[in-house]
Coordinates of C-alpha atoms and ligand atoms in Angstrom, one line a residue:
M1 CA 78.2 -169.3 -69.1
R2 CA 77.9 -171.8 -71.9
L3 CA 81.3 -172.8 -73.0
P4 CA 82.2 -172.6 -76.6
H5 CA 82.6 -175.9 -78.2
I6 CA 86.2 -176.2 -79.3
G7 CA 87.4 -178.9 -81.6
T8 CA 89.8 -181.5 -80.4
P9 CA 93.3 -180.2 -80.8
R10 CA 94.9 -181.9 -83.8
R11 CA 98.3 -181.7 -85.2
R12 CA 98.1 -181.3 -89.0
S13 CA 100.3 -179.2 -91.1
L14 CA 100.4 -178.0 -94.6
G15 CA 104.1 -177.5 -94.3
S16 CA 105.8 -174.2 -93.7
L17 CA 103.9 -171.1 -94.2
G18 CA 106.2 -168.2 -93.9
S19 CA 105.6 -164.5 -93.8
L20 CA 105.1 -162.7 -97.1
R21 CA 106.5 -159.3 -97.2
G22 CA 105.0 -157.6 -100.2
G23 CA 106.7 -155.3 -102.7
W24 CA 108.5 -156.5 -105.7
A25 CA 111.9 -155.4 -104.3
L26 CA 111.3 -157.1 -101.0
A27 CA 112.1 -160.7 -100.2
A28 CA 109.4 -163.2 -99.4
L29 CA 110.9 -165.3 -96.7
V30 CA 109.7 -168.8 -96.1
A31 CA 111.0 -171.0 -93.4
C32 CA 112.2 -174.3 -94.6
L33 CA 111.6 -176.6 -91.7
A34 CA 111.1 -180.2 -90.8
A35 CA 110.5 -181.3 -94.3
L36 CA 114.0 -180.6 -95.4
V37 CA 116.1 -183.5 -96.7
G38 CA 119.4 -183.6 -94.9
A39 CA 118.5 -181.1 -92.2
P40 CA 120.3 -182.4 -89.1
S41 CA 118.0 -180.8 -86.6
A42 CA 114.4 -181.0 -87.6
H43 CA 112.1 -178.3 -86.2
A44 CA 108.4 -178.5 -85.9
A45 CA 106.7 -176.8 -88.8
D46 CA 104.8 -173.6 -88.0
P47 CA 101.7 -174.7 -86.2
P48 CA 98.4 -174.2 -88.1
L49 CA 96.1 -171.5 -86.9
R50 CA 93.7 -174.0 -85.3
D51 CA 96.4 -175.4 -83.0
L52 CA 97.2 -171.9 -81.8
A53 CA 93.5 -171.2 -81.3
D54 CA 92.8 -174.5 -79.6
A55 CA 95.7 -173.7 -77.1
K56 CA 93.9 -170.5 -76.2
G57 CA 90.4 -172.1 -76.2
K58 CA 89.4 -169.9 -79.1
V59 CA 87.6 -170.3 -82.4
I60 CA 89.4 -169.7 -85.7
G61 CA 86.8 -170.5 -88.3
T62 CA 86.1 -170.0 -92.0
A63 CA 83.0 -169.9 -94.2
V64 CA 83.2 -172.6 -96.8
T65 CA 81.6 -173.7 -100.0
G66 CA 80.8 -177.4 -100.0
S67 CA 81.7 -178.2 -103.6
K68 CA 85.2 -176.8 -103.1
L69 CA 86.2 -179.0 -100.2
T70 CA 88.7 -181.0 -102.1
G71 CA 92.3 -180.5 -103.2
T72 CA 94.2 -177.5 -101.8
Y73 CA 91.0 -175.7 -100.7
G74 CA 89.9 -178.7 -98.6
E75 CA 93.4 -179.2 -97.2
I76 CA 93.6 -175.7 -95.9
A77 CA 90.1 -175.6 -94.6
G78 CA 90.7 -178.8 -92.7
A79 CA 94.2 -178.1 -91.5
Q80 CA 94.0 -174.4 -90.5
F81 CA 90.6 -173.9 -88.9
N82 CA 88.7 -175.4 -85.9
W83 CA 85.3 -174.2 -86.9
L84 CA 83.4 -174.1 -90.2
T85 CA 80.4 -172.0 -91.3
P86 CA 78.5 -173.0 -94.4
G87 CA 78.6 -169.8 -96.5
N88 CA 75.3 -170.4 -98.2
A89 CA 74.4 -174.1 -97.7
M90 CA 72.2 -173.8 -94.6
K91 CA 70.1 -170.8 -95.8
W92 CA 66.4 -171.3 -96.3
G93 CA 66.6 -170.8 -100.0
S94 CA 69.3 -173.5 -100.2
V95 CA 67.6 -176.1 -98.1
E96 CA 64.0 -175.7 -99.2
P97 CA 64.0 -174.2 -102.7
T98 CA 60.5 -175.6 -103.3
R99 CA 58.0 -175.8 -100.5
G100 CA 58.2 -179.2 -98.9
S101 CA 61.1 -180.3 -101.1
F102 CA 64.5 -180.3 -99.3
D103 CA 68.1 -180.3 -100.4
W104 CA 70.5 -180.9 -97.5
A105 CA 73.3 -182.2 -99.6
E106 CA 75.8 -179.4 -99.3
A107 CA 74.9 -178.7 -95.6
D108 CA 75.4 -182.4 -94.8
Q109 CA 78.6 -182.5 -96.7
I110 CA 80.0 -179.6 -94.7
V111 CA 78.9 -181.0 -91.4
D112 CA 80.4 -184.4 -92.4
F113 CA 83.7 -182.7 -93.4
A114 CA 83.8 -180.8 -90.1
E115 CA 83.4 -184.0 -88.1
A116 CA 86.0 -185.8 -90.1
H117 CA 88.4 -183.0 -89.3
G118 CA 87.6 -182.5 -85.7
Q119 CA 85.9 -179.2 -86.3
E120 CA 82.8 -177.5 -84.9
V121 CA 80.1 -176.0 -87.1
R122 CA 78.4 -172.6 -86.9
G123 CA 75.0 -172.9 -88.5
H124 CA 74.1 -169.9 -90.7
T125 CA 71.4 -168.8 -90.8
L126 CA 67.8 -169.6 -89.8
V127 CA 65.7 -166.4 -90.0
W128 CA 66.9 -163.7 -92.4
H129 CA 65.3 -161.3 -94.9
S130 CA 67.6 -162.5 -97.7
Q131 CA 68.2 -165.7 -99.6
N132 CA 64.8 -167.0 -98.8
P133 CA 63.0 -169.2 -101.3
N134 CA 60.7 -167.4 -103.7
W135 CA 57.7 -169.4 -102.5
L136 CA 58.3 -168.0 -99.0
A137 CA 59.4 -164.5 -99.9
N138 CA 56.6 -163.9 -102.4
G139 CA 53.8 -165.7 -100.5
T140 CA 51.0 -164.0 -98.7
W141 CA 50.8 -165.2 -95.1
T142 CA 48.8 -164.5 -92.1
P143 CA 50.7 -163.9 -88.9
A144 CA 49.7 -167.4 -87.7
Q145 CA 50.9 -169.0 -90.9
L146 CA 54.2 -167.1 -90.8
S147 CA 54.8 -168.0 -87.3
Q148 CA 54.1 -171.6 -88.1
L149 CA 56.4 -171.6 -91.1
M150 CA 59.3 -170.0 -89.1
N151 CA 58.9 -172.4 -86.1
D152 CA 58.6 -175.5 -88.4
H153 CA 61.7 -174.4 -90.4
I154 CA 63.7 -173.9 -87.2
A155 CA 62.5 -177.2 -85.7
L156 CA 63.4 -179.1 -88.8
E157 CA 66.8 -177.6 -89.5
V158 CA 68.1 -177.3 -86.0
G159 CA 66.6 -180.7 -85.2
R160 CA 68.3 -182.3 -88.2
Y161 CA 71.7 -181.2 -87.0
K162 CA 71.0 -181.6 -83.3
G163 CA 74.3 -182.3 -81.5
R164 CA 76.3 -181.6 -84.6
V165 CA 76.0 -177.8 -85.0
A166 CA 77.5 -176.1 -82.0
A167 CA 76.2 -172.6 -82.5
W168 CA 73.4 -171.1 -84.7
D169 CA 73.0 -167.6 -86.1
V170 CA 69.3 -167.8 -85.3
V171 CA 68.4 -164.3 -86.5
N172 CA 70.5 -162.5 -89.0
E173 CA 70.7 -158.8 -89.6
P174 CA 67.5 -157.5 -87.8
F175 CA 68.5 -153.9 -87.7
N176 CA 68.8 -150.9 -90.0
E177 CA 71.9 -148.6 -89.7
D178 CA 70.1 -146.1 -87.5
G179 CA 69.1 -148.9 -85.0
S180 CA 65.5 -149.2 -86.1
Y181 CA 64.2 -152.6 -87.0
R182 CA 64.6 -153.7 -90.6
Q183 CA 61.3 -154.0 -92.3
T184 CA 61.3 -157.7 -93.3
L185 CA 58.9 -160.5 -94.0
W186 CA 59.3 -161.5 -90.4
Y187 CA 59.2 -158.1 -88.7
N188 CA 56.3 -156.9 -90.9
G189 CA 54.3 -160.1 -90.3
L190 CA 55.1 -160.8 -86.6
G191 CA 56.5 -157.7 -85.1
V192 CA 59.6 -157.7 -83.0
D193 CA 58.5 -160.8 -81.2
Y194 CA 59.7 -162.9 -84.2
I195 CA 63.1 -162.7 -82.6
A196 CA 62.1 -164.2 -79.3
Q197 CA 60.0 -166.8 -81.0
A198 CA 62.8 -167.9 -83.2
L199 CA 65.3 -168.2 -80.3
T200 CA 62.7 -170.1 -78.3
A201 CA 62.1 -172.5 -81.2
A202 CA 65.8 -173.1 -81.7
R203 CA 66.4 -173.8 -78.0
A204 CA 63.6 -176.4 -78.1
A205 CA 65.1 -178.1 -81.1
D206 CA 68.6 -178.4 -79.7
P207 CA 69.0 -177.3 -76.1
A208 CA 72.8 -177.7 -76.3
A209 CA 73.4 -175.4 -79.3
E210 CA 74.6 -171.8 -78.7
L211 CA 72.0 -169.3 -80.0
Y212 CA 73.1 -166.0 -81.6
I213 CA 71.8 -162.9 -83.2
N214 CA 74.2 -161.8 -85.9
D215 CA 74.6 -158.5 -87.7
Y216 CA 77.0 -156.3 -89.6
N217 CA 78.2 -152.7 -88.9
V218 CA 77.9 -153.5 -85.2
E219 CA 81.6 -154.0 -84.5
G220 CA 82.1 -150.6 -82.9
V221 CA 79.9 -148.6 -80.6
N222 CA 77.3 -146.9 -82.8
A223 CA 73.5 -146.6 -83.1
K224 CA 73.1 -150.0 -84.7
S225 CA 75.2 -151.9 -82.1
T226 CA 73.5 -150.0 -79.3
A227 CA 70.1 -151.2 -80.7
L228 CA 71.5 -154.7 -80.7
Y229 CA 72.8 -154.3 -77.2
N230 CA 69.4 -153.0 -76.0
L231 CA 67.6 -155.9 -77.7
V232 CA 69.8 -158.7 -76.2
R233 CA 69.8 -157.0 -72.8
D234 CA 66.0 -157.1 -72.8
L235 CA 65.8 -160.6 -74.2
K236 CA 68.0 -161.9 -71.4
A237 CA 66.0 -160.0 -68.8
R238 CA 62.9 -161.7 -70.1
G239 CA 64.5 -165.1 -70.0
V240 CA 64.4 -165.6 -73.8
P241 CA 67.2 -168.0 -74.7
I242 CA 70.1 -166.1 -76.1
D243 CA 73.8 -167.0 -75.7
G244 CA 75.7 -164.6 -77.8
V245 CA 76.0 -161.9 -80.5
G246 CA 77.7 -162.3 -83.8
L247 CA 79.7 -159.3 -85.1
Q248 CA 80.0 -160.0 -88.8
A249 CA 83.0 -157.7 -89.3
H250 CA 82.9 -157.1 -93.1
L251 CA 85.4 -154.3 -92.8
I252 CA 87.1 -151.8 -95.0
L253 CA 90.9 -151.4 -95.2
G254 CA 92.1 -149.1 -92.5
Q255 CA 88.7 -148.7 -90.9
V256 CA 88.7 -151.1 -87.9
P257 CA 86.5 -149.3 -85.4
S258 CA 88.5 -147.9 -82.5
T259 CA 85.7 -148.9 -80.1
M260 CA 85.7 -152.5 -81.1
Q261 CA 87.1 -154.0 -77.9
Q262 CA 84.9 -151.7 -75.8
N263 CA 81.9 -152.8 -77.8
I264 CA 82.7 -156.5 -77.4
Q265 CA 83.2 -155.9 -73.6
R266 CA 79.8 -154.3 -73.1
F267 CA 78.1 -157.4 -74.6
A268 CA 80.3 -159.6 -72.5
D269 CA 79.3 -157.7 -69.5
L270 CA 75.7 -158.7 -70.1
G271 CA 76.7 -162.3 -69.7
L272 CA 76.8 -163.0 -73.4
D273 CA 79.4 -164.5 -75.7
V274 CA 80.6 -162.5 -78.6
A275 CA 81.8 -164.1 -81.9
I276 CA 83.4 -162.4 -84.9
T277 CA 81.4 -164.3 -87.4
E278 CA 82.2 -163.1 -91.0
L279 CA 85.5 -161.3 -90.9
D280 CA 86.9 -159.9 -94.1
I281 CA 88.8 -156.6 -94.9
R282 CA 88.3 -155.4 -98.4
M283 CA 90.5 -153.0 -100.4
Q284 CA 90.4 -151.2 -103.7
L285 CA 92.2 -153.5 -106.3
P286 CA 94.9 -154.0 -107.2
A287 CA 96.4 -155.0 -103.9
D288 CA 99.9 -153.9 -103.3
S289 CA 102.4 -154.4 -100.5
A290 CA 101.3 -151.2 -98.6
K291 CA 97.7 -152.3 -98.7
L292 CA 98.5 -155.8 -97.7
T293 CA 100.6 -154.6 -94.8
Q294 CA 97.7 -152.3 -93.6
Q295 CA 95.3 -155.2 -94.0
A296 CA 97.6 -157.4 -91.8
A297 CA 97.5 -154.7 -89.1
D298 CA 93.7 -154.5 -89.4
Y299 CA 93.3 -158.2 -89.0
K300 CA 95.6 -158.2 -86.0
A301 CA 93.6 -155.3 -84.5
V302 CA 90.4 -157.3 -84.8
M303 CA 91.9 -160.4 -83.4
N304 CA 93.4 -158.5 -80.5
A305 CA 90.1 -156.8 -79.7
C306 CA 88.5 -160.2 -79.5
L307 CA 91.3 -161.9 -77.6
A308 CA 91.3 -159.1 -75.0
V309 CA 87.8 -160.1 -73.9
S310 CA 87.5 -163.6 -72.4
R311 CA 83.9 -164.0 -73.6
C312 CA 84.8 -163.3 -77.2
T313 CA 84.9 -166.8 -78.5
G314 CA 87.1 -166.1 -81.6
A315 CA 86.8 -165.2 -85.2
T316 CA 85.5 -166.8 -88.4
V317 CA 86.7 -165.4 -91.7
W318 CA 84.1 -165.1 -94.5
G319 CA 86.0 -167.3 -96.9
F320 CA 89.7 -168.0 -96.3
T321 CA 90.8 -167.3 -99.9
D322 CA 90.3 -164.4 -102.2
S323 CA 89.0 -167.0 -104.8
D324 CA 86.0 -167.7 -102.5
S325 CA 85.0 -164.3 -101.4
W326 CA 81.7 -162.4 -102.0
I327 CA 83.4 -159.1 -102.2
P328 CA 84.3 -158.7 -105.9
D329 CA 80.7 -159.6 -106.9
T330 CA 79.2 -157.1 -104.5
F331 CA 81.7 -154.3 -104.6
P332 CA 83.1 -154.1 -108.1
G333 CA 86.8 -153.1 -108.1
Q334 CA 87.3 -154.2 -104.5
G335 CA 88.6 -157.5 -103.1
A336 CA 91.7 -159.2 -101.7
A337 CA 89.7 -159.3 -98.5
T338 CA 90.7 -162.7 -97.0
P339 CA 93.9 -164.1 -95.5
Y340 CA 95.0 -166.2 -98.6
D341 CA 95.3 -165.0 -102.1
E342 CA 93.5 -166.6 -105.1
N343 CA 96.3 -169.1 -105.5
Y344 CA 96.0 -170.2 -101.8
Q345 CA 99.2 -168.4 -100.9
P346 CA 99.0 -167.0 -97.3
K347 CA 99.1 -163.2 -97.3
P348 CA 100.5 -160.9 -94.5
A349 CA 97.0 -161.1 -93.0
Y350 CA 97.5 -164.8 -92.4
R351 CA 100.7 -164.1 -90.6
A352 CA 98.9 -161.4 -88.5
I353 CA 96.2 -163.8 -87.4
H354 CA 98.9 -166.4 -86.6
E355 CA 100.8 -163.9 -84.5
A356 CA 97.7 -162.7 -82.7
L357 CA 97.0 -166.2 -81.8
G358 CA 100.4 -166.6 -80.3
G359 CA 102.4 -167.9 -83.2
T360 CA 106.1 -167.0 -83.5
T361 CA 106.9 -163.7 -85.2
T362 CA 110.3 -164.8 -86.6
P363 CA 111.3 -168.1 -88.3
P364 CA 112.8 -170.4 -85.8
T365 CA 116.6 -170.9 -85.8
G366 CA 118.1 -174.1 -87.0
A367 CA 116.6 -174.1 -90.4
C368 CA 117.1 -173.4 -94.1
T369 CA 115.1 -170.6 -95.6
A370 CA 114.4 -169.4 -99.1
A371 CA 114.1 -165.7 -99.9
Y372 CA 112.6 -164.6 -103.2
S373 CA 113.3 -161.1 -104.5
V374 CA 112.9 -159.2 -107.7
T375 CA 116.2 -157.5 -108.5
S376 CA 115.1 -155.5 -111.5
Q377 CA 111.9 -155.0 -113.4
W378 CA 111.0 -153.3 -116.7
D379 CA 107.8 -153.0 -118.8
T380 CA 107.3 -156.6 -119.7
G381 CA 110.1 -158.5 -117.9
F382 CA 112.0 -158.9 -114.7
T383 CA 115.0 -160.5 -113.1
G384 CA 114.5 -162.3 -109.9
Q385 CA 116.5 -164.4 -107.5
V386 CA 116.1 -166.9 -104.7
R387 CA 118.6 -167.2 -101.9
I388 CA 118.7 -170.3 -99.9
A389 CA 120.4 -170.0 -96.6
C390 CA 121.0 -172.4 -93.8
S391 CA 121.6 -171.8 -90.1
G392 CA 121.7 -174.7 -87.7
A393 CA 120.9 -177.0 -90.6
A394 CA 122.4 -178.0 -93.9
L395 CA 121.3 -179.4 -97.3
S396 CA 122.9 -181.8 -99.8
S397 CA 120.3 -181.1 -102.5
W398 CA 117.3 -178.7 -102.8
K399 CA 114.2 -177.9 -104.7
A400 CA 112.4 -174.5 -104.5
D401 CA 108.7 -174.4 -105.5
W402 CA 106.4 -171.5 -105.9
T403 CA 103.2 -170.4 -107.6
F404 CA 103.0 -167.2 -109.6
G405 CA 100.0 -165.2 -108.6
A406 CA 99.6 -163.0 -111.7
G407 CA 100.5 -165.0 -114.8
Q408 CA 104.2 -164.5 -114.6
R409 CA 106.4 -166.8 -116.7
I410 CA 110.0 -167.9 -116.2
T411 CA 111.9 -167.4 -119.5
Q412 CA 115.4 -168.3 -118.4
A413 CA 117.2 -169.5 -115.3
W414 CA 120.8 -169.9 -114.1
N415 CA 122.4 -171.8 -111.2
A416 CA 119.3 -174.0 -111.1
T417 CA 117.1 -176.0 -113.4
C418 CA 113.6 -174.5 -113.5
T419 CA 110.4 -175.8 -115.0
Q420 CA 107.1 -174.1 -115.1
S421 CA 103.7 -175.8 -115.5
G422 CA 100.8 -173.4 -115.4
A423 CA 101.5 -171.1 -112.5
T424 CA 103.6 -173.6 -110.7
V425 CA 107.4 -173.3 -110.8
R426 CA 109.9 -175.9 -109.6
C427 CA 113.6 -175.2 -109.5
S428 CA 116.2 -177.7 -108.4
N429 CA 119.9 -177.4 -107.8
A430 CA 122.5 -177.5 -110.6
S431 CA 125.1 -180.3 -110.3
Y432 CA 127.5 -178.0 -108.6
N433 CA 125.4 -176.2 -106.0
G434 CA 123.2 -178.8 -104.2
T435 CA 125.2 -178.5 -101.0
V436 CA 124.2 -175.7 -98.6
P437 CA 126.4 -176.0 -95.5
D438 CA 125.3 -174.8 -92.0
G439 CA 126.0 -171.1 -92.1
G440 CA 126.2 -171.0 -95.9
S441 CA 123.9 -170.0 -98.8
V442 CA 123.3 -170.5 -102.5
T443 CA 121.6 -168.1 -104.9
F444 CA 120.0 -168.8 -108.2
G445 CA 118.5 -166.4 -110.7
F446 CA 116.0 -166.1 -113.5
N447 CA 114.4 -163.9 -116.0
G448 CA 110.6 -163.8 -116.3
S449 CA 107.8 -162.0 -118.0
W450 CA 104.9 -160.2 -116.3
S451 CA 102.0 -157.9 -117.0
G452 CA 99.6 -156.1 -114.8
S453 CA 101.3 -156.9 -111.6
N454 CA 104.3 -158.9 -110.4
P455 CA 103.5 -160.0 -106.8
V456 CA 106.1 -161.8 -104.8
P457 CA 105.3 -165.5 -104.4
M458 CA 106.0 -167.6 -101.3
V459 CA 108.8 -170.1 -101.9
T460 CA 108.6 -173.6 -100.4
L461 CA 111.8 -175.5 -100.0
G462 CA 111.7 -179.3 -100.3
Ligands
G2I501 O1 76.7 -160.7 -98.1 C1 77.8 -161.1 -97.3 C2 77.3 -161.8 -96.1 C3 76.6 -160.9 -95.2 N1 76.1 -161.5 -94.0 C4 75.3 -162.7 -94.1 C5 76.0 -163.7 -95.1 O2 75.1 -164.8 -95.3 C6 76.4 -163.0 -96.4 O3 77.0 -164.0 -97.2 C7 76.8 -163.9 -98.5 C8 77.5 -165.0 -99.2 O4 78.9 -165.0 -99.0 C9 77.3 -164.9 -100.7 O5 77.9 -166.1 -101.4 O6 75.5 -163.9 -98.9 C10 75.3 -163.6 -100.2 C11 73.8 -163.4 -100.5 O7 73.3 -162.3 -99.8 C12 75.9 -164.8 -101.1 O8 75.8 -164.4 -102.4 C13 75.0 -165.4 -103.2 C14 74.7 -164.7 -104.5 O9 74.0 -163.6 -104.3 C15 74.0 -165.7 -105.4 O10 73.8 -165.2 -106.7 C16 74.7 -167.0 -105.4 O11 73.9 -168.0 -106.1 O12 75.7 -166.6 -103.3 C17 75.0 -167.5 -104.0 C18 75.8 -168.8 -104.0 O13 77.1 -168.7 -104.6

């Protein structure tokens, strides 16, 4: 068995990420932990997902866009995940847009970022029917030429990142839904043997890299996953280099296949690793608390199906934030498919992944917490409050920060001084209520305006 390459465990934290319980009338509770001024007993902040995954020897990855790897996006990508997949940067159309003229800038940037953050890279993808350069897709090739093009491409790309990319999606999406082979440039030109050729070329270019075949709608037991199963079983029997299968897992709310664990297990029983490679769970917009709660349950079900099988290496989400997801472009009216919202606030799905990886389900004791709730709401306005409570800790002053997710504006506040800049709100104590004793609480209130939706933000105490 080839062992998955797991990044060096690292302790980095974005601070406290609490559980968001949706619904305007419900409180979003955020643990206020080690960062608290004046807290007598400092508690370790919630560990990031990657620390939990490292402790289990599992992958928690995300697809990333190179140009976004700065600011909050870069901080979360670096702090929370132990593997990265370039969402588009390593595709043939990205790296060789014109024949013989290469652009590795974004791919290099992502690999450099991963190394700087102690992360492994999943290379995606070498041989696919989509996102190929026009010169390749529209060319006329003999089988010999096509074979040469494919082998040279693999040798070049895998060779370039030899020792730096731990696993490759060598062949992507070879099947139709009924389990027949997809008619592609590769299949039509070379027959089914293109798959064995591609894997063989990849092994030659980097013998240490894990080699995968990756597809979608193969998460449960069905005609397509059975075709994939039969293919990899036969490849293994023939001695073709293949280490694992990637189950993309582009799922729909409430539709995690019930046979997912069983399906993962049957691949594992062939002596192959299984990776969840492109996990997202889309819903009809707008999101609401019921949908987000269902989504959290779905994420947890996927994580649990994987974690129940030792050869399932872990899961990669296809973009960690709703601001970097392919869903709205491809499925108009749908979205909210990832664990963080568009403002980088963790959603219940984040908490579900955290818990599946062994994180605590309740805030630790000995801390101060802030709970946001909407106490009344009318057509254009609302009244909200934040209650700061301490137990096993105390405060002599406080600040409560949050980011409004849907354009809300604070119009008036009491028992605190609140300022809003863009979507960011910061409230600090009034002269008379900075002290929150152990076992005590302070509440401040505000009026605000809203339209469209009024989602509950996460509050951070500082
Ligand atoms: O389609 C979802 C995924 C299915 N499995 C294979 C993955 O490689 C695939 O990823 C998506 C990317 O997330 C999208 O970002 O692949 C799409 C292409 O099939 C990507 O979309 C493309 C757009 O079509 C282009 O217009 C755009 O220039 O992304 C490009 C870069 O933003």
